[in-house]
């Protein structure tokens, strides 16, 4: 039962990025920083899941589906990029930038640890 939890987490992150990239309302990123952070999180979690999830014959199709969804979400993010402001609220610029940088370090650290 607990073996499915990492797969569910990966589906949630990749699906959340797909909604953020394509949806103008539901779950949409409000600025470029949020969109970039969502994309990095989805890609990082997907890469880390390569080591954490047991990708047997039954779930290997889920892997390919998740990669396809991430690719489609990346296309959506590229298409939405120019319509988004760099930051929605410039007053929170420092806090949001530090938070995004910290999230990037954590995600890249997770990828590095799981790749060893």
Coordinates of C-alpha atoms in Angstrom, one line a residue:
X1 CA 0.0 0.0 0.0
X2 CA 2.7 2.5 0.9
X3 CA 4.6 1.7 -2.3
X4 CA 2.1 3.8 -4.2
X5 CA 2.7 6.9 -2.2
X6 CA 5.7 8.2 -4.1
X7 CA 3.9 7.6 -7.4
X8 CA 0.9 9.6 -6.1
X9 CA 3.2 12.4 -5.1
X10 CA 4.8 12.5 -8.5
X11 CA 1.4 12.5 -10.2
X12 CA 0.3 15.4 -7.9
X13 CA 3.4 17.5 -8.7
X14 CA 3.3 16.9 -12.5
X15 CA -0.5 17.3 -12.7
X16 CA -0.2 20.5 -10.7
X17 CA 2.3 21.9 -13.0
X18 CA 0.2 20.9 -16.0
X19 CA -2.8 22.8 -14.5
X20 CA -0.6 25.8 -13.7
X21 CA 0.9 25.9 -17.2
X22 CA -2.3 25.5 -19.2
X23 CA -5.2 26.7 -17.1
X24 CA -5.8 30.5 -17.1
X25 CA -7.9 30.2 -13.9
X26 CA -7.8 27.0 -12.0
X27 CA -4.5 26.5 -10.2
X28 CA -2.8 28.9 -12.6
X29 CA 0.5 30.5 -11.9
X30 CA 0.0 34.2 -11.5
X31 CA 3.6 35.2 -12.5
X32 CA 6.7 33.9 -14.2
X33 CA 8.5 33.1 -10.9
X34 CA 5.6 30.8 -9.8
X35 CA 5.5 29.1 -13.2
X36 CA 9.3 28.5 -13.2
X37 CA 9.2 27.2 -9.7
X38 CA 6.3 24.9 -10.4
X39 CA 8.1 23.6 -13.5
X40 CA 11.4 23.0 -11.6
X41 CA 9.5 21.2 -8.8
X42 CA 7.6 18.9 -11.2
X43 CA 10.8 18.1 -13.2
X44 CA 12.9 17.5 -10.1
X45 CA 10.3 15.3 -8.4
X46 CA 9.9 13.3 -11.7
X47 CA 13.6 12.8 -12.0
X48 CA 14.0 11.8 -8.3
X49 CA 11.1 9.4 -8.6
X50 CA 13.1 7.4 -11.2
X51 CA 15.0 6.1 -8.2
X52 CA 12.2 6.1 -5.5
X53 CA 9.4 4.4 -7.3
X54 CA 9.4 0.8 -8.3
X55 CA 8.9 1.2 -12.1
X56 CA 7.9 -2.4 -12.9
X57 CA 6.1 -3.4 -16.0
X58 CA 2.8 -2.3 -14.7
X59 CA 3.9 1.2 -13.8
X60 CA 6.3 1.9 -16.6
X61 CA 3.4 3.1 -18.6
X62 CA 2.7 5.6 -15.9
X63 CA 6.3 6.8 -16.2
X64 CA 5.9 7.5 -19.9
X65 CA 2.6 9.2 -19.4
X66 CA 4.1 11.4 -16.7
X67 CA 7.0 12.4 -19.0
X68 CA 4.5 13.2 -21.8
X69 CA 2.4 15.3 -19.4
X70 CA 5.4 17.1 -18.2
X71 CA 6.5 17.8 -21.8
X72 CA 3.0 19.1 -22.7
X73 CA 3.0 21.3 -19.6
X74 CA 6.3 22.7 -20.5
X75 CA 4.9 23.7 -23.9
X76 CA 2.0 25.3 -22.1
X77 CA 4.4 27.2 -19.8
X78 CA 6.4 28.5 -22.8
X79 CA 3.2 29.7 -24.5
X80 CA 2.0 31.5 -21.3
X81 CA 5.3 33.0 -20.4
X82 CA 5.0 36.3 -22.2
X83 CA 1.5 36.9 -20.9
X84 CA 2.6 36.7 -17.3
X85 CA 4.3 39.5 -15.3
X86 CA 7.7 38.7 -13.8
X87 CA 6.2 39.1 -10.3
X88 CA 2.6 39.7 -9.4
X89 CA 3.3 41.7 -6.3
X90 CA 6.7 43.6 -6.5
X91 CA 6.5 44.4 -2.7
X92 CA 7.2 40.7 -2.0
X93 CA 10.1 40.5 -4.5
X94 CA 12.8 39.6 -2.0
X95 CA 10.8 37.1 0.0
X96 CA 9.5 35.3 -3.1
X97 CA 12.9 35.2 -4.8
X98 CA 14.6 33.8 -1.7
X99 CA 11.8 31.3 -1.3
X100 CA 12.1 30.2 -5.0
X101 CA 15.9 29.9 -4.6
X102 CA 15.5 27.8 -1.5
X103 CA 13.0 25.6 -3.2
X104 CA 15.4 25.1 -6.2
X105 CA 18.2 24.2 -3.9
X106 CA 16.0 21.6 -2.1
X107 CA 14.7 20.1 -5.3
X108 CA 18.2 19.9 -6.9
X109 CA 19.5 18.4 -3.6
X110 CA 16.8 15.8 -3.7
X111 CA 17.7 14.9 -7.3
X112 CA 21.4 14.8 -6.4
X113 CA 20.8 12.5 -3.4
X114 CA 18.6 10.1 -5.2
X115 CA 21.0 9.9 -8.2
X116 CA 23.9 8.8 -6.1

